[in-house]
Amino acid sequence: MESHTSGTLAGTGTFRCTACDYVMTLAAADALPSCPSCGGAEFVRASLFTEQQSQADELPDALDVEDAAWVAEVRAALDEPGQYLAYEEDGAPVVHQLAREWTRVGRSLAADIRFDDPTVSRRHALVVRQPDGVRVLDDRSLNGVFVNGERVEWRALRDGDQLVVGRHHLHFIDNPAVSGMRSEIVAEPLAH
């Protein structure tokens, strides 16, 4: 099987790192990057029909300290009730309100949340809002969708859940509507 090294234009397709079996999908003009999992530089074409290894052992089980700080700041700054996905891009937090029934996450130009990254499939995940809750669905991605460190095909989301798409960590925030406190009204007896 022909081997490719990072930094070369290998063409459209799916590639597997020979050191750790991490899988990436590339477009024709994408240069093959170093492996995001192990830093390896040698890849072979991967088959869609071979079993992919899960990268769950490398994912955090819980929110790490760095993420916890900026997620808490984002949560405190939210004024409107609703569901949100928050993630970091170039060191700055990005907050995406889930306003429609379907939110596409992927590398495609049609994605609502777009990551221009070879570890992300063009159609990686769908986040679905319905009256009974919010779910994430793996949209036939190569590297999978992880929720709190577990690879899932679909999963109902709860406030504080962490989603991993490729090498990107997204945090689900459910900001409930807060009703105003009613002051206690003391009723005076009516005069007859």
PDB file of N, CA and C in Angstrom, residues 10 32 55 60 65 84 93-94 100 102 105 110 112 117 126 133 140 152 170 172 181 190:
ATOM      1  N   ALA A  10      -1.947  14.627  -0.751  1.00  0.00           N
ATOM      2  CA  ALA A  10      -2.190  13.211  -1.003  1.00  0.00           C
ATOM      3  C   ALA A  10      -3.449  12.980  -1.820  1.00  0.00           C
ATOM      4  N   LEU A  32      -1.568  17.027   3.854  1.00  0.00           N
ATOM      5  CA  LEU A  32      -1.672  16.045   4.923  1.00  0.00           C
ATOM      6  C   LEU A  32      -0.963  16.604   6.163  1.00  0.00           C
ATOM      7  N   GLN A  55     -10.946   6.646  19.794  1.00  0.00           N
ATOM      8  CA  GLN A  55      -9.944   7.478  20.459  1.00  0.00           C
ATOM      9  C   GLN A  55     -10.390   7.866  21.859  1.00  0.00           C
ATOM     10  N   PRO A  60     -10.814  13.521  27.608  1.00  0.00           N
ATOM     11  CA  PRO A  60     -10.994  13.753  29.030  1.00  0.00           C
ATOM     12  C   PRO A  60     -12.320  13.184  29.504  1.00  0.00           C
ATOM     13  N   VAL A  65      -9.533  21.814  33.746  1.00  0.00           N
ATOM     14  CA  VAL A  65      -9.519  23.086  34.476  1.00  0.00           C
ATOM     15  C   VAL A  65      -9.571  24.279  33.524  1.00  0.00           C
ATOM     16  N   TYR A  84     -27.249  26.190  24.012  1.00  0.00           N
ATOM     17  CA  TYR A  84     -26.082  26.733  23.333  1.00  0.00           C
ATOM     18  C   TYR A  84     -24.998  25.665  23.204  1.00  0.00           C
ATOM     19  N   PRO A  93     -13.478  32.117  23.147  1.00  0.00           N
ATOM     20  CA  PRO A  93     -14.717  31.340  23.178  1.00  0.00           C
ATOM     21  C   PRO A  93     -15.702  31.785  22.091  1.00  0.00           C
ATOM     22  N   VAL A  94     -16.386  30.803  21.503  1.00  0.00           N
ATOM     23  CA  VAL A  94     -17.429  31.047  20.510  1.00  0.00           C
ATOM     24  C   VAL A  94     -18.694  30.401  21.060  1.00  0.00           C
ATOM     25  N   ARG A 100     -32.592  26.632  15.751  1.00  0.00           N
ATOM     26  CA  ARG A 100     -33.383  25.856  14.797  1.00  0.00           C
ATOM     27  C   ARG A 100     -33.490  24.409  15.259  1.00  0.00           C
ATOM     28  N   TRP A 102     -32.519  21.731  13.553  1.00  0.00           N
ATOM     29  CA  TRP A 102     -31.321  20.998  13.184  1.00  0.00           C
ATOM     30  C   TRP A 102     -30.130  21.953  13.142  1.00  0.00           C
ATOM     31  N   VAL A 105     -22.925  20.158  12.221  1.00  0.00           N
ATOM     32  CA  VAL A 105     -21.543  20.384  12.640  1.00  0.00           C
ATOM     33  C   VAL A 105     -20.661  19.594  11.686  1.00  0.00           C
ATOM     34  N   ALA A 110     -21.709  24.029   4.139  1.00  0.00           N
ATOM     35  CA  ALA A 110     -23.118  24.083   4.530  1.00  0.00           C
ATOM     36  C   ALA A 110     -23.322  23.890   6.036  1.00  0.00           C
ATOM     37  N   ASP A 112     -23.561  24.547   9.972  1.00  0.00           N
ATOM     38  CA  ASP A 112     -23.878  25.706  10.810  1.00  0.00           C
ATOM     39  C   ASP A 112     -22.707  26.027  11.734  1.00  0.00           C
ATOM     40  N   ASP A 117     -10.934  21.549   9.323  1.00  0.00           N
ATOM     41  CA  ASP A 117      -9.955  20.703   9.981  1.00  0.00           C
ATOM     42  C   ASP A 117     -10.101  19.283   9.427  1.00  0.00           C
ATOM     43  N   LEU A 126     -25.066  16.019  13.834  1.00  0.00           N
ATOM     44  CA  LEU A 126     -26.283  16.828  13.826  1.00  0.00           C
ATOM     45  C   LEU A 126     -26.730  17.004  15.271  1.00  0.00           C
ATOM     46  N   GLY A 133     -36.385  17.403  24.155  1.00  0.00           N
ATOM     47  CA  GLY A 133     -34.975  17.562  24.510  1.00  0.00           C
ATOM     48  C   GLY A 133     -34.076  17.773  23.312  1.00  0.00           C
ATOM     49  N   ARG A 140     -22.577   9.810  10.275  1.00  0.00           N
ATOM     50  CA  ARG A 140     -21.693   8.919   9.528  1.00  0.00           C
ATOM     51  C   ARG A 140     -20.265   9.453   9.454  1.00  0.00           C
ATOM     52  N   VAL A 152     -20.534   7.758  20.688  1.00  0.00           N
ATOM     53  CA  VAL A 152     -21.974   7.536  20.606  1.00  0.00           C
ATOM     54  C   VAL A 152     -22.448   7.640  19.160  1.00  0.00           C
ATOM     55  N   LEU A 170     -16.722  20.806  22.249  1.00  0.00           N
ATOM     56  CA  LEU A 170     -17.879  21.687  22.333  1.00  0.00           C
ATOM     57  C   LEU A 170     -18.594  21.393  23.641  1.00  0.00           C
ATOM     58  N   PHE A 172     -22.145  21.771  25.821  1.00  0.00           N
ATOM     59  CA  PHE A 172     -23.580  22.019  25.736  1.00  0.00           C
ATOM     60  C   PHE A 172     -24.015  22.771  26.986  1.00  0.00           C
ATOM     61  N   MET A 181     -39.397  36.373  40.995  1.00  0.00           N
ATOM     62  CA  MET A 181     -39.932  35.977  42.298  1.00  0.00           C
ATOM     63  C   MET A 181     -41.171  36.820  42.568  1.00  0.00           C
ATOM     64  N   LEU A 190     -62.037  41.640  53.562  1.00  0.00           N
ATOM     65  CA  LEU A 190     -62.993  42.524  52.895  1.00  0.00           C
ATOM     66  C   LEU A 190     -64.039  42.974  53.884  1.00  0.00           C
TER      67      LEU A 190
END
